[in-house]
XYZ file of C-alpha atoms in Angstrom:
652
model
C 39.490 90.863 216.119
C 42.984 89.811 217.266
C 41.930 90.691 220.811
C 38.969 88.303 220.400
C 41.291 85.491 219.239
C 43.618 86.027 222.203
C 40.672 86.041 224.616
C 39.103 82.878 223.183
C 42.229 80.848 222.341
C 40.771 77.524 223.509
C 37.672 77.966 221.354
C 39.828 78.794 218.308
C 41.947 75.657 218.830
C 38.785 73.558 218.903
C 37.489 75.124 215.663
C 40.829 74.527 213.867
C 40.821 70.892 215.035
C 37.337 70.436 213.507
C 38.581 71.922 210.192
C 41.854 69.988 209.939
C 41.022 66.471 211.147
C 38.432 65.673 208.408
C 41.051 66.470 205.770
C 43.077 63.503 206.987
C 40.047 61.239 206.590
C 39.485 62.572 203.055
C 43.053 62.189 201.705
C 44.597 59.836 204.233
C 47.467 60.528 206.569
C 49.849 58.588 204.295
C 48.755 60.613 201.259
C 49.231 63.841 203.190
C 52.716 62.723 204.217
C 53.510 61.765 200.585
C 52.301 65.146 199.367
C 54.564 66.895 201.853
C 57.788 64.921 201.573
C 57.990 61.850 199.300
C 59.760 61.704 195.941
C 57.695 60.581 192.936
C 58.062 56.834 192.390
C 58.851 55.637 188.860
C 58.739 51.913 189.600
C 58.587 49.417 192.437
C 60.406 46.094 192.805
C 58.904 43.798 195.453
C 57.338 46.913 196.937
C 60.638 48.837 197.061
C 60.428 52.117 195.140
C 62.825 53.499 192.529
C 62.489 57.229 193.039
C 62.684 60.090 190.609
C 65.825 61.302 192.432
C 67.591 57.963 191.804
C 66.710 58.130 188.126
C 67.792 61.770 187.803
C 71.190 61.018 189.340
C 71.768 58.041 187.023
C 70.538 60.139 184.078
C 73.005 62.942 184.854
C 75.864 60.457 185.168
C 74.954 58.856 181.841
C 74.820 62.197 180.011
C 78.135 63.234 181.582
C 79.732 60.077 180.192
C 78.373 60.851 176.711
C 79.565 64.461 177.032
C 83.107 63.361 177.920
C 83.156 60.784 175.123
C 81.751 63.001 172.341
C 83.201 66.368 173.338
C 82.053 69.179 171.040
C 79.790 66.783 169.105
C 77.626 66.108 172.187
C 74.038 67.110 171.402
C 71.460 66.400 174.141
C 68.643 66.626 171.586
C 70.161 63.685 169.690
C 71.480 61.646 172.631
C 68.808 62.146 175.299
C 65.957 60.322 173.569
C 62.913 58.549 175.052
C 64.516 55.225 174.071
C 67.656 56.074 176.065
C 65.648 57.148 179.127
C 63.478 54.022 178.955
C 66.585 51.851 178.694
C 68.099 53.585 181.725
C 64.964 53.032 183.812
C 64.896 49.345 182.874
C 68.565 49.118 183.821
C 67.825 50.552 187.278
C 64.894 48.166 187.684
C 66.994 45.145 186.721
C 69.795 46.173 189.083
C 67.332 46.422 191.990
C 65.691 43.157 190.942
C 68.963 41.203 190.837
C 70.053 42.723 194.153
C 66.865 41.390 195.746
C 67.394 37.950 194.200
C 70.983 37.878 195.450
C 69.909 38.882 198.967
C 66.986 36.439 199.126
C 69.153 33.533 197.942
C 72.074 34.535 200.183
C 74.545 34.864 197.316
C 77.868 35.885 198.791
C 81.410 36.581 197.675
C 84.431 35.351 199.594
C 87.161 37.682 200.798
C 89.625 35.901 198.510
C 87.432 36.505 195.444
C 87.081 40.154 196.397
C 90.862 40.526 196.849
C 91.600 38.832 193.523
C 89.072 41.015 191.710
C 90.551 44.224 193.109
C 94.125 43.079 192.403
C 93.172 42.470 188.735
C 92.061 46.091 188.176
C 94.757 47.679 185.932
C 94.330 51.145 187.475
C 95.508 49.928 190.894
C 98.541 48.036 189.597
C 102.162 49.122 189.487
C 104.308 47.224 186.974
C 101.608 44.584 186.658
C 101.266 43.966 190.415
C 98.695 45.228 192.899
C 99.883 48.357 194.702
C 98.169 49.244 198.008
C 99.438 52.824 197.688
C 98.103 53.141 194.151
C 94.802 51.602 195.293
C 94.347 54.244 197.993
C 95.306 57.056 195.610
C 92.803 55.999 192.948
C 89.970 55.723 195.460
C 90.859 59.045 197.089
C 90.783 60.752 193.673
C 87.183 59.546 193.283
C 86.210 60.565 196.796
C 85.792 56.978 198.001
C 87.150 55.017 200.909
C 88.363 51.402 200.638
C 85.533 50.303 202.928
C 82.749 51.813 200.792
C 84.328 50.692 197.510
C 84.810 47.126 198.697
C 81.251 46.954 200.024
C 79.889 48.141 196.693
C 82.113 45.771 194.715
C 81.146 42.835 196.934
C 77.478 43.670 196.301
C 78.023 43.935 192.523
C 79.880 40.614 192.423
C 77.079 38.944 194.360
C 74.508 40.378 191.937
C 76.556 39.133 188.978
C 76.326 35.608 190.382
C 72.556 35.608 189.746
C 72.999 35.470 185.960
C 76.488 33.964 185.854
C 75.386 30.277 185.769
C 73.032 31.002 182.868
C 75.758 32.553 180.737
C 78.274 29.825 181.557
C 75.932 26.936 180.768
C 74.277 28.363 177.665
C 74.875 26.366 174.505
C 73.101 26.702 171.185
C 71.641 23.340 170.043
C 73.832 21.518 167.522
C 71.104 21.651 164.874
C 70.913 25.440 165.262
C 74.688 25.789 164.873
C 74.610 23.531 161.828
C 71.742 25.475 160.248
C 73.465 28.832 160.783
C 76.764 27.447 159.508
C 75.006 26.180 156.378
C 73.293 29.524 155.825
C 76.590 31.398 156.143
C 78.689 29.138 153.929
C 76.185 27.794 151.379
C 77.176 28.780 147.809
C 74.508 29.607 145.224
C 75.073 30.043 141.501
C 72.711 32.599 139.977
C 72.077 34.684 136.892
C 70.629 38.166 137.194
C 68.559 40.338 134.896
C 68.246 43.982 135.817
C 65.329 46.248 134.908
C 66.655 49.764 135.454
C 64.175 52.529 136.251
C 66.306 54.922 134.175
C 65.482 52.894 131.052
C 61.757 53.548 131.558
C 61.995 57.235 132.454
C 61.314 58.381 128.889
C 58.170 56.232 128.794
C 56.383 57.902 131.708
C 54.792 61.339 131.848
C 53.998 63.780 134.619
C 51.388 66.494 134.005
C 50.932 69.804 135.860
C 47.743 68.309 137.314
C 49.774 65.390 138.728
C 52.198 67.854 140.350
C 49.346 69.909 141.818
C 47.620 66.813 143.195
C 50.827 65.535 144.828
C 51.522 68.991 146.267
C 48.037 69.220 147.801
C 48.245 65.733 149.287
C 51.815 65.906 150.638
C 52.376 69.445 151.880
C 53.613 68.164 155.212
C 56.547 66.411 153.486
C 57.554 69.698 151.879
C 57.497 71.776 155.042
C 60.744 73.623 155.672
C 61.514 73.879 159.419
C 62.211 77.152 161.162
C 65.604 78.396 160.012
C 67.893 81.304 160.745
C 70.340 83.411 158.827
C 73.518 83.621 160.891
C 76.189 86.266 161.225
C 79.289 84.867 162.877
C 82.938 85.421 163.681
C 85.546 82.668 163.713
C 88.753 82.970 165.723
C 91.151 80.146 164.885
C 94.819 79.586 164.141
C 94.418 80.885 160.575
C 92.905 84.133 161.849
C 95.609 84.529 164.488
C 98.445 84.005 161.989
C 96.998 86.227 159.277
C 99.442 89.025 158.484
C 102.118 87.734 160.861
C 105.595 88.682 159.578
C 108.726 87.042 160.962
C 111.865 89.187 160.810
C 115.254 87.731 159.851
C 116.781 88.890 163.127
C 114.055 86.994 165.037
C 114.876 83.855 163.068
C 118.587 84.231 163.797
C 117.958 84.745 167.516
C 115.663 81.713 167.691
C 118.254 79.621 165.834
C 121.023 80.569 168.265
C 118.834 79.814 171.281
C 117.823 76.391 169.935
C 120.930 75.271 168.026
C 121.040 71.893 169.716
C 117.634 71.036 168.276
C 118.868 71.489 164.718
C 121.921 69.289 164.904
C 122.954 65.716 165.381
C 125.028 64.766 168.431
C 128.223 62.804 168.105
C 127.644 59.131 167.293
C 130.037 56.225 167.580
C 130.106 52.838 165.957
C 131.335 50.212 168.381
C 131.994 46.493 168.631
C 132.184 44.292 171.697
C 133.260 40.881 172.894
C 130.786 39.673 175.495
C 131.188 37.204 178.372
C 128.339 36.092 180.608
C 128.983 36.551 184.319
C 127.515 33.558 186.238
C 125.345 34.493 189.216
C 126.083 31.442 191.365
C 129.590 30.200 192.135
C 132.268 32.755 192.923
C 134.856 30.498 191.298
C 132.854 30.518 188.058
C 132.696 34.320 188.145
C 136.458 34.548 188.658
C 137.043 32.153 185.773
C 134.807 34.222 183.453
C 136.611 37.428 184.413
C 140.036 35.808 183.913
C 138.989 34.655 180.447
C 137.766 38.171 179.599
C 141.001 39.742 180.868
C 143.062 37.401 178.711
C 141.063 38.200 175.549
C 141.213 41.920 176.362
C 145.036 41.760 176.442
C 145.081 40.008 173.057
C 142.730 42.634 171.547
C 144.720 45.543 172.966
C 147.929 44.051 171.622
C 146.502 43.818 168.083
C 143.260 45.838 167.616
C 143.067 44.689 163.974
C 142.246 41.165 165.219
C 139.267 42.383 167.329
C 136.634 41.069 164.899
C 138.356 37.680 164.744
C 138.534 37.465 168.549
C 134.853 38.426 168.811
C 133.826 35.681 166.399
C 135.846 33.118 168.384
C 135.039 34.176 171.968
C 131.952 36.432 172.258
C 128.924 34.839 173.893
C 126.612 37.388 172.202
C 125.662 35.227 169.219
C 123.860 38.090 167.486
C 126.927 40.334 167.187
C 129.674 37.673 167.215
C 128.855 36.655 163.639
C 129.402 40.297 162.622
C 132.749 40.656 164.375
C 131.073 42.047 167.498
C 129.542 45.048 165.648
C 126.890 46.890 167.688
C 126.115 49.526 165.029
C 125.909 53.293 165.541
C 125.350 54.370 169.147
C 124.065 57.735 170.367
C 124.980 59.170 173.786
C 122.883 57.666 176.564
C 121.683 54.725 174.469
C 123.675 52.135 176.465
C 123.846 51.238 180.145
C 125.931 53.696 182.182
C 129.310 51.886 182.271
C 129.099 50.952 178.582
C 128.101 54.464 177.500
C 130.950 55.992 179.507
C 133.486 53.546 178.059
C 132.346 53.898 174.427
C 132.429 57.700 174.505
C 135.766 57.702 176.354
C 137.689 55.739 173.723
C 139.545 57.059 170.704
C 138.844 55.562 167.294
C 140.221 51.984 166.976
C 141.137 51.991 170.688
C 140.271 48.860 172.703
C 138.964 49.094 176.268
C 139.741 46.904 179.208
C 137.079 44.634 180.699
C 133.888 46.661 181.436
C 131.227 45.199 183.697
C 127.570 46.035 183.051
C 124.306 44.621 184.433
C 124.416 42.156 181.510
C 127.926 40.775 181.943
C 131.508 41.574 180.890
C 132.417 43.522 177.754
C 135.550 44.344 175.809
C 134.841 47.382 173.607
C 136.347 48.904 170.490
C 135.257 52.114 168.736
C 135.471 51.549 164.975
C 134.085 54.859 163.648
C 133.257 58.315 165.025
C 130.693 60.665 163.488
C 131.261 64.091 165.040
C 128.430 66.335 166.171
C 127.024 68.484 163.381
C 124.730 71.507 163.439
C 122.542 72.232 160.391
C 123.100 75.752 159.007
C 120.353 78.354 159.439
C 119.539 78.343 155.712
C 118.732 74.631 155.876
C 116.258 74.941 158.768
C 114.902 78.421 158.013
C 111.462 77.191 156.888
C 111.095 75.041 160.010
C 112.103 77.918 162.290
C 109.777 80.339 160.491
C 106.829 77.992 161.048
C 107.686 77.571 164.745
C 108.118 81.309 165.336
C 104.869 82.062 163.490
C 103.121 79.500 165.668
C 104.461 81.099 168.854
C 103.418 84.571 167.719
C 100.020 83.208 166.662
C 99.488 81.582 170.067
C 100.128 84.887 171.808
C 97.940 86.775 169.333
C 95.194 84.156 169.688
C 95.112 84.684 173.450
C 94.960 88.468 173.065
C 92.296 88.300 170.346
C 90.198 85.851 172.378
C 90.262 88.169 175.388
C 89.277 91.147 173.241
C 86.547 89.197 171.444
C 85.056 88.114 174.772
C 84.789 91.765 175.784
C 83.572 93.187 172.472
C 80.630 90.820 171.900
C 79.057 92.137 175.116
C 79.864 95.826 174.620
C 77.374 96.168 171.749
C 74.943 93.254 171.942
C 72.926 94.030 168.789
C 75.773 93.737 166.251
C 78.933 91.723 165.692
C 80.469 94.282 163.331
C 82.134 96.370 166.075
C 83.691 93.184 167.492
C 84.854 92.172 164.019
C 86.459 95.584 163.468
C 88.105 95.668 166.898
C 89.569 92.164 166.693
C 90.347 92.175 162.978
C 88.048 89.340 161.946
C 85.815 89.037 158.898
C 82.079 89.034 159.605
C 80.608 86.008 157.821
C 76.995 85.173 156.928
C 75.215 81.882 156.216
C 71.593 80.779 155.919
C 69.643 77.584 156.392
C 70.570 76.652 159.973
C 67.803 74.796 161.844
C 67.535 73.326 165.316
C 68.238 69.841 163.921
C 71.001 70.680 161.436
C 71.725 72.429 158.145
C 69.182 72.582 155.340
C 70.289 71.262 151.946
C 71.549 74.031 149.684
C 68.510 73.812 147.379
C 66.192 74.519 150.314
C 68.323 77.154 152.035
C 68.981 79.225 148.921
C 71.969 81.509 148.277
C 74.674 81.566 150.940
C 73.587 78.254 152.442
C 75.480 77.051 155.485
C 75.577 73.540 153.991
C 77.702 74.815 151.092
C 79.920 76.955 153.311
C 83.515 76.003 154.220
C 82.299 76.467 157.796
C 79.524 73.848 157.451
C 80.959 71.572 160.149
C 81.356 74.523 162.514
C 77.782 75.788 161.963
C 76.382 72.265 162.314
C 78.070 71.857 165.693
C 75.367 70.998 168.278
C 76.635 73.653 170.700
C 76.469 76.359 168.041
C 72.908 75.393 167.059
C 71.868 75.225 170.699
C 73.121 78.786 171.268
C 71.513 80.087 168.050
C 68.087 78.888 169.169
C 68.382 80.120 172.755
C 65.823 82.853 173.599
C 68.222 85.824 173.802
C 69.967 85.025 170.540
C 66.916 83.834 168.556
C 64.199 86.253 169.614
C 66.163 89.270 170.827
C 68.811 88.882 168.082
C 71.596 89.590 170.567
C 75.191 88.510 170.192
C 76.047 85.190 171.753
C 78.959 84.860 174.076
C 82.161 83.348 172.717
C 81.701 79.602 172.115
C 84.907 77.595 172.539
C 84.659 74.599 170.218
C 88.258 73.487 170.727
C 91.411 74.987 172.270
C 92.223 76.720 168.965
C 88.731 77.528 167.602
C 86.212 80.006 168.998
C 83.066 81.449 167.445
C 80.547 84.156 168.247
C 77.153 84.111 166.520
C 74.153 86.348 166.020
C 70.806 85.679 164.342
C 70.369 88.151 161.488
C 66.943 86.891 160.374
C 64.436 84.191 161.276
C 62.326 82.374 158.702
C 59.418 80.511 160.325
C 58.531 76.973 159.363
C 56.578 77.048 156.103
C 55.490 75.106 153.059
C 57.139 76.547 149.927
C 54.797 77.721 147.154
C 54.185 75.275 144.328
C 56.332 77.140 141.810
C 59.385 76.746 144.101
C 59.063 72.980 144.391
C 57.326 71.902 141.191
C 60.556 70.600 139.624
C 61.386 68.664 142.773
C 57.917 67.095 142.707
C 58.219 66.361 138.994
C 61.505 64.534 139.574
C 60.038 62.584 142.465
C 57.004 61.486 140.425
C 59.203 60.541 137.478
C 61.357 58.425 139.796
C 58.328 56.710 141.327
C 56.645 55.998 137.988
C 59.878 54.838 136.364
C 60.448 52.446 139.258
C 56.877 51.190 138.970
C 57.294 50.635 135.208
C 60.566 48.745 135.823
C 58.856 46.599 138.445
C 55.912 45.844 136.138
C 58.226 44.806 133.302
C 60.284 42.687 135.710
C 57.214 40.924 137.089
C 56.019 40.134 133.564
C 59.425 38.637 132.731
C 59.345 36.678 136.009
C 56.021 35.115 135.091
C 57.344 34.223 131.633
C 60.477 32.592 133.072
C 58.462 30.534 135.541
C 56.354 29.318 132.633
C 59.454 28.536 130.543
C 62.380 27.806 132.936
C 64.801 26.932 130.167
C 64.752 30.471 128.710
C 67.794 32.556 129.669
C 67.291 35.582 127.427
C 68.391 38.846 129.047
C 70.230 37.229 131.968
C 73.844 38.031 132.712
C 76.673 35.518 133.214
C 76.433 33.062 136.105
C 78.032 34.111 139.395
C 78.474 32.198 142.652
C 77.622 34.027 145.864
C 77.599 33.318 149.598
C 76.586 35.478 152.518
C 80.269 35.992 153.236
C 81.096 36.775 149.604
C 78.081 38.606 148.100
C 79.873 39.599 144.846
C 78.698 43.240 145.055
C 75.029 42.272 145.267
C 72.841 44.669 147.215
C 71.468 43.481 150.542
C 67.942 43.138 149.118
C 69.081 41.017 146.149
C 71.400 38.842 148.272
C 68.612 38.139 150.789
C 66.262 37.197 147.948
C 68.905 34.862 146.462
C 69.592 33.091 149.767
C 65.897 32.740 150.697
C 64.841 31.275 147.368
C 63.668 27.636 147.806
C 66.005 25.207 146.057
C 63.791 22.152 145.767
C 63.285 22.586 142.021
C 65.974 24.206 139.890
C 66.162 26.529 138.126
C 64.147 28.673 140.524
C 63.159 32.293 139.996
C 62.324 35.348 142.068
C 62.237 39.098 141.651
C 63.154 41.859 144.074
C 62.934 45.638 144.163
C 66.435 47.015 144.747
C 66.189 50.761 145.211
C 64.327 52.085 142.146
C 65.415 49.132 139.983
C 63.951 45.648 139.752
C 66.192 42.570 139.635
C 65.166 39.175 138.317
C 67.057 36.224 139.872
C 67.565 32.801 138.255
C 68.942 30.225 140.738
C 70.836 27.449 138.957
C 72.791 25.527 141.594
C 73.131 25.211 145.374
C 76.267 23.775 147.003
C 76.964 23.095 150.657
C 79.691 25.291 152.083
C 82.963 24.114 153.541
C 84.013 25.720 156.789
C 87.243 25.160 158.704
C 86.984 23.471 162.098
C 88.263 26.645 163.799
C 85.569 28.720 162.055
C 82.866 26.297 163.173
C 84.108 26.448 166.764
C 84.166 30.249 166.642
C 80.594 30.284 165.308
C 79.461 27.913 168.071
C 80.989 30.232 170.679
C 79.317 33.291 169.176
C 75.945 31.548 169.087
C 76.441 30.365 172.673
C 76.952 33.973 173.721
C 73.793 35.076 171.899
C 71.884 32.107 173.333
C 73.051 32.977 176.823
C 71.947 36.593 176.360
C 68.503 35.420 175.267
C 68.240 33.117 178.292
C 69.337 35.958 180.581
C 66.577 38.157 179.188
C 64.024 35.368 179.640
C 65.140 34.911 183.248
C 64.851 38.663 183.877
C 61.277 38.634 182.534
C 60.377 35.709 184.809
C 61.953 37.391 187.850
C 60.103 40.628 187.092
C 56.827 38.745 187.360
C 57.923 36.898 190.494
C 59.057 40.094 192.266
C 56.023 42.084 191.077
C 57.827 44.819 189.175
C 55.460 47.711 188.606
C 56.167 50.772 186.466
C 54.103 53.773 187.559
C 52.403 56.361 185.311
C 55.021 58.923 186.425
C 57.643 56.906 184.543
C 55.917 57.621 181.232
C 56.320 61.361 181.824
C 60.034 60.963 182.564
C 60.586 58.765 179.509
C 58.834 61.309 177.281
C 60.923 64.068 178.825
C 58.030 65.920 180.463
C 60.255 66.913 183.358
C 58.008 69.517 184.881
C 54.958 67.282 184.718
C 56.821 64.322 186.157
C 58.193 66.387 188.967
C 54.725 67.457 189.885
C-alpha cells in the first residue's frame, strides 16, 4: 500500500486537496484559524477583544493581593465568588473603554505633570524629596524600567482625565442637601409600647402533628452538610516548652553574659547657660563668644551662682527659668561635644565654653547617678522566661523537622508521629467544607466547642481536610504551617455524609422554632389590634412608655427597624401612630412632636461635600453606561462561564 502511495503521489495530493478544501467552506478560514490559535473572548469594546488570558492574569493578581492581605485567613471559596469575578471583568471592560475614549479624544499628559506625579510618590522619596536613585531601585525591584513605567503612568493619567471633569464639577442640588440635612438632624418625640413575643409564649401550643408537618415540609432546612471527624496534632510554643527545665547554672551563665541588659548606665543631671551663635557677621560671632567666655569665668569662680547666672544670661528660655536645669541625661543622649563634656566633668564642676551645632554652652553637672546592675535574684524570673524561650525555639525547630518526616513514614495514622514527637493526638468532630457545625449538630467532641476551634476553622486546614487524599483515602496530611510558631497535621478519622437528621433528633429544635414563630405572630396580632384602637382614639396613652426624643444621629438605643419606622412616619397630623416588627417582638410607636434639627455650618459643609462625592460617583457611572453603548461593549457567552467559575468549560 505504501508503495502505491509513493508511486501515485500526485494523485494522492489531489485527493487530499478535494477532502480538505470543502472544510474551509463549511467552517470558514477565520473559524479554523480561531479554533487553532485564538484565545476565548470574554468581551469586546469597539471591536477590540478582552481575552480569557487577560482576565486570568488580572484574576491571579487580585487573588494574590487578597492572599497577602489576609494571610492564613485567606479562603478562595469565600473570596473568589461570582460577584468578585463579575466585578473584575467589568473593571477590565471599563479600563479598555476609557482608554479608547482617551485615545479618540487625544487626551494627553504633559511631561511636567508626569514628573510631578512621580515625584509625589512616597516610595521614591528620600527625606521628603524625589530621589532618582531610589526611583530606579524601586522600579528595578518590580522588574520595570523607567521607560515602561512612565509610559504606563502617562496612559493611566490620560485615562483618568476622561472622568476627572465629572467628579470635579459634580454638586448635589441645594434642595437635596437641605432634605438630607433635615432627615439627619430632625428630632422626633415618641412614646413606645412593646409587645414581647415572650409574653405570649405560654398562650400558644405546638402539637406533635405540627412538628411532623413542619419536618416533612422543611427537610432541606434541616440538612446537615458532609462533615468529618478529625484527628490532629498541634505543634506550637506551648508544646515546645512543655517539660522544659532551666538549671540554676544556666541562669547564672546567661546573667553573666548579659549583665549590661539588667542594669542602668550612669546618668548625670546637668545645667547649662546657652548663647546663640549668629550665622552672619563674624564680629557678631566674636562678640557672642566673648560674652560666653566672660560668664564662664564667673561661673567657674563661684559654681554656687550658676543657677543665678543662667537665669540672667541664658538664651534658652525653657531652661533659664529653672536655673539652666536640663534634667537627667543618659550617655549618648546629647550632641557629641555636649555629651563628651557632661560625662567628663566631676559633680558641681563647671565647664568652659562648649560649641555645639546649636550654639555655645557653659555646663555644670549637679548630680551623678552611678551605673547599677540589678542582682540575679531580682531578674531571675525574666531570665528564666528568656532562656525557656530560647530552648523552646530550638526544640520547636527539631520537633517540626521530625514531625515533617513522621507524618509521611506511616500515612494511615498520626499516632506514631505523636509518639515520636511527644505530642498529644487530639480529636474533634463537626468540621465541614464551609466551617464548623454548631455543637448541638456536631454532637460530643465538637470542634466548635474545642479550644482549637479557631485552628480547625482555618480555611487552609479545611481545604486540606477535604482534599482527595486526606478525605477519601484517610491519609495523613503534610504539616500545615499556620504561623511561624504554629503547625498542624490532620487526618480524617471518619466521614459523615450530608443527611437529614431523623425527627426524634430535631423535634425539640422544631418545637422551639414553631413556638417562636407563633409567639411572634401573637405579639404582632395584639400589637396591630392596639394600633387600630389608638388610631381610633388618639388621645389614649395606656401602655406607652415615657416620651423620648430621637434623631438618626442619636437613636436612643432604638433598633434599626423601629428607628426607620419613627423617621418615616408622616407628621401632618399629630399624634401619629405606626407599628413595626422588631425581631420577634412588635413595637407600637406614638409620634407626638417633630422639630427641625440644628446643624453647625461646618457640619452642613461637610455633608455637602460628601453628597457631592456621591453625586459625582453616580454621574461617573451614568457616563460609563452611556459610553458602553456608544462603543458597543459586548459581553460574550464565554464570560458567563468564567463568572460562574466553570473554568474547564470556559477554556473550551
